[in-house]
Short mmCIF file of C-alpha atoms in Angstrom, two decimals:
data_model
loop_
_atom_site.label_atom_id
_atom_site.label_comp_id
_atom_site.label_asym_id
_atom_site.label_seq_id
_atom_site.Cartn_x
_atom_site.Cartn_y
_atom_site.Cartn_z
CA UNK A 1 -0.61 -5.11 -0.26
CA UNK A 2 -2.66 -7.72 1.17
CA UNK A 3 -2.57 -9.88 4.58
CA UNK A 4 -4.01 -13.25 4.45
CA UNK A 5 -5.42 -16.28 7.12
CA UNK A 6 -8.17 -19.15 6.61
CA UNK A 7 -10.93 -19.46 4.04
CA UNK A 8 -14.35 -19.02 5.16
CA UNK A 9 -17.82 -18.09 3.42
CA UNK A 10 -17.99 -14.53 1.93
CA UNK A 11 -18.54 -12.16 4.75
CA UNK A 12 -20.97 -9.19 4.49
CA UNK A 13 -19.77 -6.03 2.96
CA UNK A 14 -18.32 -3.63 5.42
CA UNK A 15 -18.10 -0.02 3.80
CA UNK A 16 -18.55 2.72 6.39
CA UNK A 17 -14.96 2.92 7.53
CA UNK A 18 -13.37 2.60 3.75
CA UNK A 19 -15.94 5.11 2.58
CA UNK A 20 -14.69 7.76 5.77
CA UNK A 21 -11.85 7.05 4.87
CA UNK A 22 -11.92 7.91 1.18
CA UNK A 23 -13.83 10.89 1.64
CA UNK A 24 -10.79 11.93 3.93
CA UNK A 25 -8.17 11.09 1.23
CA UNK A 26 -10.36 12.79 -1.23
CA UNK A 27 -9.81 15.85 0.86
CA UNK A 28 -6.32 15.51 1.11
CA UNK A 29 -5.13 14.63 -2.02
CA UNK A 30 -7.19 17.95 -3.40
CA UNK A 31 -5.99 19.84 -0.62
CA UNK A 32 -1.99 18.61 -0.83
CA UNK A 33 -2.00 19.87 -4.85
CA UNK A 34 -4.58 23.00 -4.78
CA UNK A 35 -2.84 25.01 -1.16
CA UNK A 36 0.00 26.88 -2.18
CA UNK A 37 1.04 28.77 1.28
CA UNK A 38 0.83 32.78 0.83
CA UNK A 39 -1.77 32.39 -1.72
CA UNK A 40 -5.22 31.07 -2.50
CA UNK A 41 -6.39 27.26 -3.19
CA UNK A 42 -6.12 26.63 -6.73
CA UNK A 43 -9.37 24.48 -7.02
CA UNK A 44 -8.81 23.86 -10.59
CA UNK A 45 -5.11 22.33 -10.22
CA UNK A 46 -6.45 20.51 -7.18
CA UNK A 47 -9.63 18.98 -8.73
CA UNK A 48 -7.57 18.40 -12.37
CA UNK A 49 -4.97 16.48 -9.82
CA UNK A 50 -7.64 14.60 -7.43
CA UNK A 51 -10.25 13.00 -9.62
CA UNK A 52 -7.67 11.36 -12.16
CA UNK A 53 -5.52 10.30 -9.44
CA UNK A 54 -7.72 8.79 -7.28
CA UNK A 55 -9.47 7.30 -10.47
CA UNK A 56 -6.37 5.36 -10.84
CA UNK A 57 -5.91 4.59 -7.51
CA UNK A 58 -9.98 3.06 -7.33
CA UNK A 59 -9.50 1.48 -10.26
CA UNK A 60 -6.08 -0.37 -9.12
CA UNK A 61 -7.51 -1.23 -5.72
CA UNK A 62 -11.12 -2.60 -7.39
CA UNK A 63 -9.33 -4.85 -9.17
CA UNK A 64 -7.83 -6.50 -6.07
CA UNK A 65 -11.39 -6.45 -4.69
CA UNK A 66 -13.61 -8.15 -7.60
CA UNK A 67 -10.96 -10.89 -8.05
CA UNK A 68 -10.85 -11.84 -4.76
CA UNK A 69 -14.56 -11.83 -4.87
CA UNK A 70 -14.59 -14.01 -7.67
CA UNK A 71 -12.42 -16.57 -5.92
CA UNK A 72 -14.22 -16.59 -3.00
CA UNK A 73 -11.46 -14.77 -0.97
CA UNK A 74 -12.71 -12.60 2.21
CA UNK A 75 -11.67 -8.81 1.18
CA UNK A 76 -12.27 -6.11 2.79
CA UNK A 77 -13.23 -2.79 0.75
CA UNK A 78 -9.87 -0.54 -0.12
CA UNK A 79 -9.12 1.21 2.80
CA UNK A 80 -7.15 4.58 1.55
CA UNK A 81 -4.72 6.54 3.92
CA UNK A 82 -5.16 10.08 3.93
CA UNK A 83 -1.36 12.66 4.24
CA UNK A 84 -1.53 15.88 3.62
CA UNK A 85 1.06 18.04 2.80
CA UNK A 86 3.30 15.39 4.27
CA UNK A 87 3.59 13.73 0.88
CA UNK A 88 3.70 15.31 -2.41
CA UNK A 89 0.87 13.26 -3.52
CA UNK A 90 -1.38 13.50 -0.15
CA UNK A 91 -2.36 9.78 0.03
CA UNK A 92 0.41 7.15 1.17
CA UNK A 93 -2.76 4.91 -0.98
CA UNK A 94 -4.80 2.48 0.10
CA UNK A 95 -4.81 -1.27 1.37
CA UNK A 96 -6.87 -3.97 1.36
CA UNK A 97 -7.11 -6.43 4.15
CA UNK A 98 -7.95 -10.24 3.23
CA UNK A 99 -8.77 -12.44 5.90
CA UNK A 100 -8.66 -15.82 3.88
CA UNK A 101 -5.52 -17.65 2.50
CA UNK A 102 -5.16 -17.47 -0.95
CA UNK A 103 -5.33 -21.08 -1.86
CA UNK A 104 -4.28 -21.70 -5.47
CA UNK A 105 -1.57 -20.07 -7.66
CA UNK A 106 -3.92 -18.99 -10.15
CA UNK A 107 -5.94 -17.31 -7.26
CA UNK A 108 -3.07 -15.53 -6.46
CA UNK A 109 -2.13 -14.51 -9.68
CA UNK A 110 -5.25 -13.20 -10.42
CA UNK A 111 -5.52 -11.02 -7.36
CA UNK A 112 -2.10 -10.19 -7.25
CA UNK A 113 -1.99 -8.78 -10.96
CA UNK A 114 -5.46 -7.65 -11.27
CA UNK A 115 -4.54 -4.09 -9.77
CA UNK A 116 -1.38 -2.94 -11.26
CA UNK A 117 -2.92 -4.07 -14.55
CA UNK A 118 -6.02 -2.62 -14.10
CA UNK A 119 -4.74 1.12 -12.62
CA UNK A 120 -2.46 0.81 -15.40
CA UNK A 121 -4.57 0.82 -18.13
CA UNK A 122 -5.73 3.83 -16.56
CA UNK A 123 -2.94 5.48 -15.67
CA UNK A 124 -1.11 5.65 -19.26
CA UNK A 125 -3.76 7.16 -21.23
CA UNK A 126 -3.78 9.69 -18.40
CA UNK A 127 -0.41 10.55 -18.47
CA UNK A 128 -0.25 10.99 -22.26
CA UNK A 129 -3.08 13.20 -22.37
CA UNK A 130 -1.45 15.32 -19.11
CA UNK A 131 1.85 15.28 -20.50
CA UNK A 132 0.46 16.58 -24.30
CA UNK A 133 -0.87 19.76 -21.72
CA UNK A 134 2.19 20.46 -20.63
CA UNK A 135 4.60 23.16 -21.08
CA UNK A 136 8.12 22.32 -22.05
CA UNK A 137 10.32 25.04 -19.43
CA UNK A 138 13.92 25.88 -19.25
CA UNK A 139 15.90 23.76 -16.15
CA UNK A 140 17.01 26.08 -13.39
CA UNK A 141 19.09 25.25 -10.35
CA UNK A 142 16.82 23.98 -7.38
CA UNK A 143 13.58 22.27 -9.71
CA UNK A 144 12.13 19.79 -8.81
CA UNK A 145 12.16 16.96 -11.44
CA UNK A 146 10.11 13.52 -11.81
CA UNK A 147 11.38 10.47 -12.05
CA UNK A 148 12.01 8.46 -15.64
CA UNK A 149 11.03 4.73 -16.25
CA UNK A 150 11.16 3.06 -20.08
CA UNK A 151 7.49 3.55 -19.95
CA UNK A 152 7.39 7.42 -18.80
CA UNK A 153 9.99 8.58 -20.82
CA UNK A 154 8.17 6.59 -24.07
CA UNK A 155 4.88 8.73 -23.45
CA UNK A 156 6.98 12.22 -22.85
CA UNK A 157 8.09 11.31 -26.41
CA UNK A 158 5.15 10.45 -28.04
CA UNK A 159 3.22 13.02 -26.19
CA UNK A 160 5.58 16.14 -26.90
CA UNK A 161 8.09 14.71 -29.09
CA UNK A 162 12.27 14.89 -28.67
CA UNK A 163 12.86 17.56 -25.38
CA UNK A 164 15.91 19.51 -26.22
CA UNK A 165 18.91 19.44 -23.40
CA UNK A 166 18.15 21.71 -20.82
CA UNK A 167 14.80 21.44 -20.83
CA UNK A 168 11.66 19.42 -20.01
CA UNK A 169 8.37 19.44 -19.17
CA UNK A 170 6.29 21.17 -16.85
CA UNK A 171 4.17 18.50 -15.56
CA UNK A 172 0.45 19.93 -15.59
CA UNK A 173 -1.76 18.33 -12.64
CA UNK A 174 -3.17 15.92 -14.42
CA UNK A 175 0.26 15.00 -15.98
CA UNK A 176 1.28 14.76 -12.21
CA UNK A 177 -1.56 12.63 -11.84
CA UNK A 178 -0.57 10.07 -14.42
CA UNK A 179 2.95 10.19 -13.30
CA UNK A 180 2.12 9.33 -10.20
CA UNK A 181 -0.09 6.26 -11.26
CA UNK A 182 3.35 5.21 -12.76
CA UNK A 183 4.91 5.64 -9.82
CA UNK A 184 2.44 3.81 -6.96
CA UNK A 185 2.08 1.03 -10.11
CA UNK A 186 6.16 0.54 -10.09
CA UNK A 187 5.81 0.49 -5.61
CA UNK A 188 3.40 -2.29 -5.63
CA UNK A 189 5.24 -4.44 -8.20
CA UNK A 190 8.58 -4.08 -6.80
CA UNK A 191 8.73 -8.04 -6.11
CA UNK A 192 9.21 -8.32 -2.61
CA UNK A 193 6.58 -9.43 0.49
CA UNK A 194 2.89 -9.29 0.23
CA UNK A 195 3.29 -6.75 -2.10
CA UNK A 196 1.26 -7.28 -5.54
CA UNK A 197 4.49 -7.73 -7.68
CA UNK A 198 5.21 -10.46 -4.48
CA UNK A 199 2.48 -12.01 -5.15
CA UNK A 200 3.22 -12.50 -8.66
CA UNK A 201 6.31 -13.54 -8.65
CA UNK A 202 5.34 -16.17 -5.70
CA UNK A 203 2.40 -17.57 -8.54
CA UNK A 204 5.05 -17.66 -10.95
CA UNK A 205 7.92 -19.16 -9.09
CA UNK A 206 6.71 -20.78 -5.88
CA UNK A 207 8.10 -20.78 -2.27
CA UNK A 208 11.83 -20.24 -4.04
CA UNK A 209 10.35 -16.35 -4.15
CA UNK A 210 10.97 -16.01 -0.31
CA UNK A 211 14.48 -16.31 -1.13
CA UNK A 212 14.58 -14.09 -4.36
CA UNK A 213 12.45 -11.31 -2.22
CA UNK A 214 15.23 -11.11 0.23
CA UNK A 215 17.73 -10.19 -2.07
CA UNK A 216 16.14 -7.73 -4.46
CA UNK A 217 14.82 -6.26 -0.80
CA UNK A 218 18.54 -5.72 -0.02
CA UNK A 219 19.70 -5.03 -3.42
CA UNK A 220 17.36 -1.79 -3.21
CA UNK A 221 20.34 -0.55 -0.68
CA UNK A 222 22.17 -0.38 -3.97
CA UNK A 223 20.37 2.15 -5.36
CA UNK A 224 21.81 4.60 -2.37
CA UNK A 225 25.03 5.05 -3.31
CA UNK A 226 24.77 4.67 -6.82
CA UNK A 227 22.43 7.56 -7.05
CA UNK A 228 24.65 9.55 -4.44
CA UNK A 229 27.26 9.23 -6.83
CA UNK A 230 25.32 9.99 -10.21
CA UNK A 231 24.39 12.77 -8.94
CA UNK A 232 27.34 14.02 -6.86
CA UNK A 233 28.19 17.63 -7.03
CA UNK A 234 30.74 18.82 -8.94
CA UNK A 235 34.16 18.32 -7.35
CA UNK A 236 34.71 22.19 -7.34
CA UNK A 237 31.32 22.29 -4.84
CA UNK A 238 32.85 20.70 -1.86
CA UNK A 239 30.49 19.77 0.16
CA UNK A 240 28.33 22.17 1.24
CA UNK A 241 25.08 21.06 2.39
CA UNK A 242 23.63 22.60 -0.78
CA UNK A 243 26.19 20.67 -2.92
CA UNK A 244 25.00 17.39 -1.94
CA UNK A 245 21.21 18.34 -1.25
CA UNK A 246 20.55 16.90 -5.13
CA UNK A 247 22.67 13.62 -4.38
CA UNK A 248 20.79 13.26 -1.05
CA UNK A 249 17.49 14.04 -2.43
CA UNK A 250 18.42 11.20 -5.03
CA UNK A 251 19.41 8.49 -2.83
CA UNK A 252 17.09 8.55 0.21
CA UNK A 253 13.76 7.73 -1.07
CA UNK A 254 14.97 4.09 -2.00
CA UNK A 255 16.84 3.73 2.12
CA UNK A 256 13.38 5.00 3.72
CA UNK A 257 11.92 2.56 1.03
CA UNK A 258 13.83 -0.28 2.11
CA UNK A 259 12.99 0.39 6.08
CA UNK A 260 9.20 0.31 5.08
CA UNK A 261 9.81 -2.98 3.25
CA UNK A 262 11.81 -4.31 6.26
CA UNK A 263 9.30 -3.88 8.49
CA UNK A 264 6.62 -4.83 7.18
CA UNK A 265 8.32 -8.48 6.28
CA UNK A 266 9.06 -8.64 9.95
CA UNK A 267 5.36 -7.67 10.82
CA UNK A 268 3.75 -9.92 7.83
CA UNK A 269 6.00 -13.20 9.78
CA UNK A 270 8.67 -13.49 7.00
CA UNK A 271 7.96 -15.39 3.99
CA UNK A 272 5.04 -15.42 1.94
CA UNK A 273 1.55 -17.42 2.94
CA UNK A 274 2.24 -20.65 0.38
CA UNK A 275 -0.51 -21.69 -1.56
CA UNK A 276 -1.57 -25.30 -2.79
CA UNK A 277 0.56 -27.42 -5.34
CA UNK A 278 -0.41 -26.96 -8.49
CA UNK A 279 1.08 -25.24 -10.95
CA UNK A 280 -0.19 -22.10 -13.22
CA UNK A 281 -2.53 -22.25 -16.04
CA UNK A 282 -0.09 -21.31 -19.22
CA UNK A 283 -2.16 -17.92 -19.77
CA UNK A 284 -2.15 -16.75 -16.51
CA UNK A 285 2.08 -17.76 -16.62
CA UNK A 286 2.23 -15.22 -19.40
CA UNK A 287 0.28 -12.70 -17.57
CA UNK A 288 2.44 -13.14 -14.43
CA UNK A 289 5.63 -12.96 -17.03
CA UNK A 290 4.18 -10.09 -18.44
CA UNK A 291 3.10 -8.09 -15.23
CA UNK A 292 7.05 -8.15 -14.12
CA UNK A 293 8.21 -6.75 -17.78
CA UNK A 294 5.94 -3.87 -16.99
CA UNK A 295 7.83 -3.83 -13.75
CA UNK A 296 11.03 -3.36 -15.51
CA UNK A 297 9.56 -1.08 -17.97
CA UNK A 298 7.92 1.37 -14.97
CA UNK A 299 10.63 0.88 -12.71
CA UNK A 300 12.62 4.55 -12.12
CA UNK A 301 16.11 4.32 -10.78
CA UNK A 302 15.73 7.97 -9.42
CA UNK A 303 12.16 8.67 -8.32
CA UNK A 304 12.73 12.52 -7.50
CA UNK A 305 15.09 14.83 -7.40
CA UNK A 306 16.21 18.53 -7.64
CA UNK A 307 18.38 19.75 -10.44
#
């Protein structure tokens, strides 16, 4: 996500805080996947999960960066955010700060798209080769499962070929690592705020974007109750706090998704910074057209759960 104010000449590159800063996430994201509590740190899952991941995550935020270099934008260097252990991935990822307003629609366009694209292009080959690593396991009661987009589920079947029922695959670390390029890709282009996929979708349809943000923001409280009921318990389970822990586990990432969004519209002063008239160039119109399919294709209704 970005936050933007007035033009002014390029300033001077300020890296020691983003390079802290990465060095901490670096820590933490090999730290969140190699500790396994009662036993030793498994430096090989750790560094197989950290260096593709955050090779994603560079590459994403770089693209953001160069752009808005190119059109003169004030950027600061990606500034990542370090979690361990408190999420599964140990990095809530990074954000860049721009202190200029994006003037033009193909400026924003540009930036805005530049970073999905680019992690992207990263991020599938990743997953693929991950995923073609992976062991295909039995389902038990209590696993932990992935989410599945269009995208994701396409490279599970080109990578291991047709999963029988009852089973599926064993993400390996780098798997994991792909997956969750997928994942933070499909976050940023959700088309709401200051969010890249909100900045697309404001290059491609103007201040009438302030209005369509609003609702798909609300229409993510949707996906609460419909995932509560796909994956009710059976009727037979009652409902036991275990009966309902998959349901629950379902639904609440897209509510504590929707608070985040909530506040920071409220913080970022409602609607989006406009830009100049002018309309887009027609290649850049296909890119932003484009950069919302693979929206569509990456987006996962459920983004974790527990069979």
């Amino acid at each position: 996500m970005e936050q933007v104010a007035h033009a002014s000449p390029l300033a001077p590159v300020r890296w020691k805080v983003p390079a802290l800063l990465f060095v901490l996430t670096v820590a933490s994201v090999f730290f969140t996947q190699a500790y396994d509590p009662g036993h030793s740190l498994h430096f090989r899952d750790g560094l197989l999960y950290t260096v593709p991941l955050l090779a994603i995550l560079l590459t994403h935020e770089f693209g953001h960066y160069l752009f808005a270099r190119y059109h003169r934008v004030n950027a600061s260097l990606p500034h990542f955010i370090p979690m361990p252990l408190l999420t599964p991935f140990g990095t809530m990822g990074a954000v860049i700060v721009m202190r200029d307003r994006i003037k033009s629609k193909n400026a924003l366009l540009d930036i805005g798209a530049s970073g999905p694209l680019a992690g992207l292009a990263l991020a599938i080959p990743i997953v693929l080769y991950g995923l073609a690593h992976s062991p295909i396991v039995a389902l038990t009661q209590g696993t932990e499962q992935e989410g599945n987009s269009v995208i994701y589920w396409l490279a599970k079947r080109i990578a291991v070929g047709p999963i029988p029922p009852g089973f599926d695959v064993l993400m390996s670390p780098m798997a994991f690592a792909g997956w969750t390029g997928l994942f933070v890709t499909m976050l940023n282009l959700l088309p709401v705020g200051q969010l890249d996929g909100g900045h697309v979708a404001y290059a491609l349809f103007g201040p009438r974007q302030n209005q369509f943000s609003r609702i798909f923001r609300y229409g993510l409280l949707l996906l609460v109750p419909v995932n509560l009921i796909l994956h009710r318990p059976d009727l037979h389970a009652g409902f036991s706090r275990d009966a309902w822990s998959l349901s629950i586990s379902a639904a609440l990432p897209w509510l504590g998704w929707f608070v985040v969004l909530s506040i920071l519209e409220r913080l970022s002063g409602g609607g989006h910074p406009p830009t100049e008239a002018g309309a887009l160039s027609p290649v850049r119109r296909m890119i932003a057209i484009g950069t919302l399919i693979f929206f569509v294709l990456l987006f996962m209704p459920t983004p974790w759960m527990r069979t």
